[in-house]
PDB file of C-alpha atoms in Angstrom:
ATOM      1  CA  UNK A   1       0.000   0.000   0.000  1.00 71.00           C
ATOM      2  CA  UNK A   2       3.278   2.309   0.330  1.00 74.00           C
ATOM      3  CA  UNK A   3       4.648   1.629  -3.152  1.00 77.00           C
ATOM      4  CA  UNK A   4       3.843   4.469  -4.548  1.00 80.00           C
ATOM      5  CA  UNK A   5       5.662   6.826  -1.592  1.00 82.00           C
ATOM      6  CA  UNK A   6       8.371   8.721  -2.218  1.00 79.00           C
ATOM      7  CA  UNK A   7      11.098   9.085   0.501  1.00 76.00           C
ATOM      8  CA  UNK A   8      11.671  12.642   1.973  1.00 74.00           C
ATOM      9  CA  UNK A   9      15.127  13.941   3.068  1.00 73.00           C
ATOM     10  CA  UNK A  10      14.517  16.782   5.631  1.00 72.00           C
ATOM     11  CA  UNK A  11      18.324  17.804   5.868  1.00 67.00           C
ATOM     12  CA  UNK A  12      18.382  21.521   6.564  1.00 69.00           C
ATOM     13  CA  UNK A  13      17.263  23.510   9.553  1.00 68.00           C
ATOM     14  CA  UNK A  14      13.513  24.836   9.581  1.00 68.00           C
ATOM     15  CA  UNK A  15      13.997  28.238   8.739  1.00 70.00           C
ATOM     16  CA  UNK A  16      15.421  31.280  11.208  1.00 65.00           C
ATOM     17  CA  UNK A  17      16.997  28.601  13.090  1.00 73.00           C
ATOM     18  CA  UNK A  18      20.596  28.895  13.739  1.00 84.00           C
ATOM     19  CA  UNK A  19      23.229  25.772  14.459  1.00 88.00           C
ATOM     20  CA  UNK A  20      23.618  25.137  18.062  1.00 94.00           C
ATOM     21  CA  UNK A  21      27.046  25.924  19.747  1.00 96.00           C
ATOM     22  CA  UNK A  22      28.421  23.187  20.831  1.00 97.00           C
ATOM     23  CA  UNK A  23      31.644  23.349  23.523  1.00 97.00           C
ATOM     24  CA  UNK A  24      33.294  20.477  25.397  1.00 97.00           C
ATOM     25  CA  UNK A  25      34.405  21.194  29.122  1.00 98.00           C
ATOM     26  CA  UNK A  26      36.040  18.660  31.680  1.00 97.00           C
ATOM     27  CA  UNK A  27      34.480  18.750  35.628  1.00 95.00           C
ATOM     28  CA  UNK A  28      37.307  20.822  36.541  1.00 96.00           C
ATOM     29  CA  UNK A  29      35.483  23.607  34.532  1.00 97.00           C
ATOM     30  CA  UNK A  30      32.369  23.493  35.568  1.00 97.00           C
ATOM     31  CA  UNK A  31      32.343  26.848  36.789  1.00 97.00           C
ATOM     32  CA  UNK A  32      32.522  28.613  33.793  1.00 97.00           C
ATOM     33  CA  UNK A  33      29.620  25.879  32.767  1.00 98.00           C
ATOM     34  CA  UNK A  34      27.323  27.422  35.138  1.00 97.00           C
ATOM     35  CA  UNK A  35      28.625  31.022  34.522  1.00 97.00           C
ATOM     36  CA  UNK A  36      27.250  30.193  30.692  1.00 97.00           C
ATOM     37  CA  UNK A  37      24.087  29.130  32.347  1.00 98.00           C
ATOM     38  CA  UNK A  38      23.791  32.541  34.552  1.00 97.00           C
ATOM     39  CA  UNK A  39      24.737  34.251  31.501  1.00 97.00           C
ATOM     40  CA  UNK A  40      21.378  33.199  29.339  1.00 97.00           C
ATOM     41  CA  UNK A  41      18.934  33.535  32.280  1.00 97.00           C
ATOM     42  CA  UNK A  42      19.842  36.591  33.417  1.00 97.00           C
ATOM     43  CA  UNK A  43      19.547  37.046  29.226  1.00 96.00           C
ATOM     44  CA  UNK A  44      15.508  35.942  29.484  1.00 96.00           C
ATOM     45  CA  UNK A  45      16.641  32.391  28.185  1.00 97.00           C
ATOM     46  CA  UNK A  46      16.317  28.770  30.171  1.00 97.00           C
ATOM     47  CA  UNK A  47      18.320  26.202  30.273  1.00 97.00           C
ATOM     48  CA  UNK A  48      18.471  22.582  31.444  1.00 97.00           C
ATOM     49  CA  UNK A  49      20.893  20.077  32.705  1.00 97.00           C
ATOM     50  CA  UNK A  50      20.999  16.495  31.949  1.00 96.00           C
ATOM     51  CA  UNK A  51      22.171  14.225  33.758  1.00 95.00           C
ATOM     52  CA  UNK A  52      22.662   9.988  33.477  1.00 93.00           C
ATOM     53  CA  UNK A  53      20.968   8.845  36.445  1.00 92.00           C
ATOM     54  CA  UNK A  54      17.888  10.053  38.798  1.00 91.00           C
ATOM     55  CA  UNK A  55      19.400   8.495  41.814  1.00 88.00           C
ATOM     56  CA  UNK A  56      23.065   8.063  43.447  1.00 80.00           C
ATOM     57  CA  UNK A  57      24.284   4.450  41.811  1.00 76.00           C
ATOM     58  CA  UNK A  58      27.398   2.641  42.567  1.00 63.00           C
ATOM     59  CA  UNK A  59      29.251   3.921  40.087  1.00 73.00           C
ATOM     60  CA  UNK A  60      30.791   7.599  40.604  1.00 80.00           C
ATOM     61  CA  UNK A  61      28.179   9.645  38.498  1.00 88.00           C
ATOM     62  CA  UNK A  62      26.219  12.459  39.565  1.00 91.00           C
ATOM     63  CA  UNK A  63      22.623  12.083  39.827  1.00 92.00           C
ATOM     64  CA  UNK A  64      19.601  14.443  38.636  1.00 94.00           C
ATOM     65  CA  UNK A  65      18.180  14.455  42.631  1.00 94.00           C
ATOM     66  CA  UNK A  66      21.392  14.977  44.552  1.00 94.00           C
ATOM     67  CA  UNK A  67      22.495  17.764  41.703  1.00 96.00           C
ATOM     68  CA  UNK A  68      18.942  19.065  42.088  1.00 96.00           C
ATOM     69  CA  UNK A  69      19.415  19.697  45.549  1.00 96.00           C
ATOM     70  CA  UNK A  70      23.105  21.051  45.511  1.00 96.00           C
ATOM     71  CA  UNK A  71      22.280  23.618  42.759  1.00 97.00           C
ATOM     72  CA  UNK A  72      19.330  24.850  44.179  1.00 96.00           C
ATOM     73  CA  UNK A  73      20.970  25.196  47.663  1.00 96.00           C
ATOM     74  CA  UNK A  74      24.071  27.101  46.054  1.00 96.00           C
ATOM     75  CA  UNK A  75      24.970  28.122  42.671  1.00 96.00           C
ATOM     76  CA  UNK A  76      21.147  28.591  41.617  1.00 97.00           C
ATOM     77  CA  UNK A  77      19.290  29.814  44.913  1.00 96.00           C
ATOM     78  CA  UNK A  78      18.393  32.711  43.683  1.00 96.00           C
ATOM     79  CA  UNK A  79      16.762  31.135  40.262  1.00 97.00           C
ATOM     80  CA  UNK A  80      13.607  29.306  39.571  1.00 97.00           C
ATOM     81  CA  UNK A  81      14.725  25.519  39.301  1.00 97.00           C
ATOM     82  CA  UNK A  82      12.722  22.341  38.956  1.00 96.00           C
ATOM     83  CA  UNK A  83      13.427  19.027  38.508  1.00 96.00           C
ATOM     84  CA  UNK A  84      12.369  16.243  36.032  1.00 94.00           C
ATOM     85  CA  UNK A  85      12.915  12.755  35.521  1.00 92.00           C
ATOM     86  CA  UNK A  86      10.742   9.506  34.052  1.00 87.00           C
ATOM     87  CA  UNK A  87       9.132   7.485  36.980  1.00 88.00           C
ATOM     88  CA  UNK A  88       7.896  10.765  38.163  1.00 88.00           C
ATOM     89  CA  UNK A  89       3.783  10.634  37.885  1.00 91.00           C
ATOM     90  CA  UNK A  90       2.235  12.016  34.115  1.00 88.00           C
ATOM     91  CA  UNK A  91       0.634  14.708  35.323  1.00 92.00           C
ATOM     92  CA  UNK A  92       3.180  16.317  37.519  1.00 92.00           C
ATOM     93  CA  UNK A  93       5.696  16.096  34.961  1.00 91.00           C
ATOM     94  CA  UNK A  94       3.126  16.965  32.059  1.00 91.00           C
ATOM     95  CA  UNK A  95       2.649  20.120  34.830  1.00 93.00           C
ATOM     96  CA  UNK A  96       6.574  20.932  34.930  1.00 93.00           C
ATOM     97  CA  UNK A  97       7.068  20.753  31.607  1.00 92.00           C
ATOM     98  CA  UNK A  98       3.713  22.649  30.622  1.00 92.00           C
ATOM     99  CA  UNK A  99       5.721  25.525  32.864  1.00 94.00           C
ATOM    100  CA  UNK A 100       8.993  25.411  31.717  1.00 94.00           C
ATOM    101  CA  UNK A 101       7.453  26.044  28.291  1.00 92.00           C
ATOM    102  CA  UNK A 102       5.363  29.097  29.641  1.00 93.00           C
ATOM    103  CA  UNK A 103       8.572  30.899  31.658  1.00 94.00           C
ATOM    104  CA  UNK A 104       7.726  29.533  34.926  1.00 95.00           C
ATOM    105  CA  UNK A 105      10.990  27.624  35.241  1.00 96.00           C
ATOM    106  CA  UNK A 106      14.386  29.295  34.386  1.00 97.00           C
ATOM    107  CA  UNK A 107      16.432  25.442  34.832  1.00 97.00           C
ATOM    108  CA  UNK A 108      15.073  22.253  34.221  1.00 96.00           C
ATOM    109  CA  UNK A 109      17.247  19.577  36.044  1.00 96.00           C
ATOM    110  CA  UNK A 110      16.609  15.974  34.110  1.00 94.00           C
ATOM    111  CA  UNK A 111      17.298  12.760  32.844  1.00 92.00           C
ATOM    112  CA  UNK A 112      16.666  12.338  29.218  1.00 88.00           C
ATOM    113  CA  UNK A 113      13.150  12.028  30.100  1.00 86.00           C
ATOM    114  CA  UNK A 114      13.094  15.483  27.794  1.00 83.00           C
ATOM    115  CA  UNK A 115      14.941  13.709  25.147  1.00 71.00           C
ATOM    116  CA  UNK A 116      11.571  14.196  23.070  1.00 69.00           C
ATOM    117  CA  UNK A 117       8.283  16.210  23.239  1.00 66.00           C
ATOM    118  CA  UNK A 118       8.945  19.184  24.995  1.00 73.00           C
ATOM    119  CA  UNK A 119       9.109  22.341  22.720  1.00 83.00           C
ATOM    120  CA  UNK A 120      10.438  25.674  24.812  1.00 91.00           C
ATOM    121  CA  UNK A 121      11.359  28.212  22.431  1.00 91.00           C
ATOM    122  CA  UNK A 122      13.033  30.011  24.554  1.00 95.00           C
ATOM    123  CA  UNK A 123      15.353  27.406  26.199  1.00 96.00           C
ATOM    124  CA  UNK A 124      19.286  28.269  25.008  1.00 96.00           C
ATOM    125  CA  UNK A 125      21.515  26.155  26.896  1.00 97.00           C
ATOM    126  CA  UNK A 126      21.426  22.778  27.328  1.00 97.00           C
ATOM    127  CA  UNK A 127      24.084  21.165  29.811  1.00 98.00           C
ATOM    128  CA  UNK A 128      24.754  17.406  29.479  1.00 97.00           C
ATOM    129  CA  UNK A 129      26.986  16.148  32.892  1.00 97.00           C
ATOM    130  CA  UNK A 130      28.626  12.652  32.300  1.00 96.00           C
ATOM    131  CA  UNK A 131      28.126  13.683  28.532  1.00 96.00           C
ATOM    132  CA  UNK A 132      30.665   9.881  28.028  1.00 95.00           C
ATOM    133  CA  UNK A 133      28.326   8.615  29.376  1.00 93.00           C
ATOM    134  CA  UNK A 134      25.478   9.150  26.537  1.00 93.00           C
ATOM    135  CA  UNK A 135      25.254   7.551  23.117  1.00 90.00           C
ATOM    136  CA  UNK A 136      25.481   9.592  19.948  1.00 92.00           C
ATOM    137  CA  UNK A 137      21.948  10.003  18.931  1.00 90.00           C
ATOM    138  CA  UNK A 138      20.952  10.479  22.697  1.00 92.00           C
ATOM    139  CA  UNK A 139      23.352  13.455  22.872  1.00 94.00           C
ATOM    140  CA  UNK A 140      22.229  14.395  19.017  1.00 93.00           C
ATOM    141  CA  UNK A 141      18.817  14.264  20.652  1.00 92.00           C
ATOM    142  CA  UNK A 142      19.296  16.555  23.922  1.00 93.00           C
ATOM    143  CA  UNK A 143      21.016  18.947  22.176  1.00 94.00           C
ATOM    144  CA  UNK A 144      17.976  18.935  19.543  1.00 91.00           C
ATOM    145  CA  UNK A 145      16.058  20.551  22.781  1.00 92.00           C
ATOM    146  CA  UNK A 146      17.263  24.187  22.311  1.00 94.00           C
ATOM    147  CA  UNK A 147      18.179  25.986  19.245  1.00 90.00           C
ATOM    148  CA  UNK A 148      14.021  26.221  18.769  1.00 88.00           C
ATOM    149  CA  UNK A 149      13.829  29.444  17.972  1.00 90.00           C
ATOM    150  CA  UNK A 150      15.867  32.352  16.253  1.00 90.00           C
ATOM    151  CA  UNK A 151      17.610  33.139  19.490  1.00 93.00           C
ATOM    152  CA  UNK A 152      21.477  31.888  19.536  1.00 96.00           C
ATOM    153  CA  UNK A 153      21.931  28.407  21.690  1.00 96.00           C
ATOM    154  CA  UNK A 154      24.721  26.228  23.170  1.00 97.00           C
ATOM    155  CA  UNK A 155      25.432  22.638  24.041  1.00 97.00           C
ATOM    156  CA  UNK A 156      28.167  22.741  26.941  1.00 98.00           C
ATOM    157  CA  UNK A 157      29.235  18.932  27.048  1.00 97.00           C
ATOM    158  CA  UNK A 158      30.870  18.172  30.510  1.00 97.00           C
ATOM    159  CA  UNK A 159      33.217  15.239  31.142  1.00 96.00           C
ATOM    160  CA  UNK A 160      35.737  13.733  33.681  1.00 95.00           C
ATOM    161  CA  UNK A 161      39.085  14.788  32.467  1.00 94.00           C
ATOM    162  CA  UNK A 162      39.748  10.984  31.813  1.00 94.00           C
ATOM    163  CA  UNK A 163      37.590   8.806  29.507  1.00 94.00           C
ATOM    164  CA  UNK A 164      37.842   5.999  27.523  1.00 93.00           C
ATOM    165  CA  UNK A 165      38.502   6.258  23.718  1.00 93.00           C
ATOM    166  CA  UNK A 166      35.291   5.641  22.034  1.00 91.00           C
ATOM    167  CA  UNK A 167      33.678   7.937  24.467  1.00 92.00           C
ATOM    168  CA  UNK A 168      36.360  11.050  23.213  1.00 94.00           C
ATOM    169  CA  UNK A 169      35.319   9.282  19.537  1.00 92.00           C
ATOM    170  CA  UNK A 170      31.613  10.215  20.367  1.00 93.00           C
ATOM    171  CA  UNK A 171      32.168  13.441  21.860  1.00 94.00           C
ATOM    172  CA  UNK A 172      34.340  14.797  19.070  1.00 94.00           C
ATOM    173  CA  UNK A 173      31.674  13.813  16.639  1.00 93.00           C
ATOM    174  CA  UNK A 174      28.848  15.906  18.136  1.00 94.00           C
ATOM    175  CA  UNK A 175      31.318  18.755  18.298  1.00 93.00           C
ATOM    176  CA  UNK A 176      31.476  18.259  14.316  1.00 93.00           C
ATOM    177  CA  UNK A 177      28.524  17.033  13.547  1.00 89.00           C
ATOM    178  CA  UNK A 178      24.979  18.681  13.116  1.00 85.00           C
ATOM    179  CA  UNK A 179      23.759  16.451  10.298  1.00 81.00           C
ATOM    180  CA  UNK A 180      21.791  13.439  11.838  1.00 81.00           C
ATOM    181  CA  UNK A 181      22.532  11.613   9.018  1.00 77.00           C
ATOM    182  CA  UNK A 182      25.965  12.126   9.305  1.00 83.00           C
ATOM    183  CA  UNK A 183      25.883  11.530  13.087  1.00 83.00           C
ATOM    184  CA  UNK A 184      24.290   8.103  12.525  1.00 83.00           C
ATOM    185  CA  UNK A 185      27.043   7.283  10.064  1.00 83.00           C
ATOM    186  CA  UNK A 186      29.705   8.122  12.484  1.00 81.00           C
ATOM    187  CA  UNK A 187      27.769   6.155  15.444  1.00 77.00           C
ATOM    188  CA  UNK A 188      27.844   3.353  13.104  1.00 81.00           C
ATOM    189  CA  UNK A 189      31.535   3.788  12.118  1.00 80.00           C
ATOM    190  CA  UNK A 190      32.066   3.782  16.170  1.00 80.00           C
ATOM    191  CA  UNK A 191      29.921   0.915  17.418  1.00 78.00           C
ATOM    192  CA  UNK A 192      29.963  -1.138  14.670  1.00 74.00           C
ATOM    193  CA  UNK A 193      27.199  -3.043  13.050  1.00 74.00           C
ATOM    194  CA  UNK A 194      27.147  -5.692  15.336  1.00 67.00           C
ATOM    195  CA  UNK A 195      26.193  -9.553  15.081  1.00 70.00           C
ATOM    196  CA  UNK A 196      24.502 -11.223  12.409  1.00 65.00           C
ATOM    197  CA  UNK A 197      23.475 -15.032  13.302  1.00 66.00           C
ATOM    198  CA  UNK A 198      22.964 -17.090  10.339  1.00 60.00           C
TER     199      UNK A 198
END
């Protein structure tokens, strides 16, 4: 019933938009991170910062809830901050989303619950923490959440100063790359193609 489709290529930005800036910065310079941050608010922008995990896990990574807590206690006490993350109920997070689009919030703290379907124009900086610890499209994806409207945005990547090889692979490949086509090619050339069984 689809034979007579034809395939469409969208492979420019919808127009007005401008590429997103996109910056790599190790812990140790996280500082100048959250200056960027202060920078766009105090602008009229948002911003949000991602991070891997929702809760403290074995492994050394910072978690959306204890970062939540920390920012809003110090670096961002004087700015409207919420937090976001999947197992929270629909209609609380359909609620904080609803008002980071209209304003209400100036940072959104998350997991890549907001990987998709959430639309604020006027967010400009997007912060992914433990940015090795993503996957190509994911980051392709998060950074896809700003850069909505005419307004100049920014990716700020943020890494331990040590990480493996195909993690530096990955992160110098969204610092290239813009083209999701070309990202996917690179994720492939990365991963590999995997296993076929017979």
């Amino acid at each position: 019933i689809y034979g007579d489709l034809d395939v469409s290529i969208i492979d420019e930005l919808p127009p007005g938009r401008r590429k997103v800036f996109t910056y790599w910065f190790t812990e140790d310079q996280i500082d100048k991170v959250y200056d960027k941050v202060k920078e766009e608010i105090k602008k009229g922008y948002q911003a949000y910062i991602v991070y891997p995990v929702v809760e403290e896990s074995e492994r050394e990574l910072k978690s959306a809830k204890e970062m939540y807590e920390k920012l809003s206690a110090t670096v961002f006490k004087d700015y409207r901050i919420e937090l976001i993350y999947g197992s929270l109920p629909g209609k609380q997070k359909e609620k904080i989303m609803c008002d980071f689009r209209d304003g209400k919030i100036q940072i959104l703290v998350a997991t890549t619950v907001i990987e998709i379907g959430i639309d604020a124009p006027k967010a400009t900086c997007m912060v992914i923490e433990h940015a090795e610890r993503f996957g190509l499209a994911q980051l392709h994806q998060l950074r896809g959440r700003v850069g909505r409207s005419t307004a100049q945005s920014y990716c700020l990547l943020v890494t331990p100063k040590e990480i493996p090889d195909t993690a530096k692979k990955r992160i110098r490949a969204i610092l290239k790359e813009h083209d999701g086509f070309k990202i996917a090619k690179k994720d492939l050339e990365i991963r590999g193609p995997g296993e076929f069984f017979n």
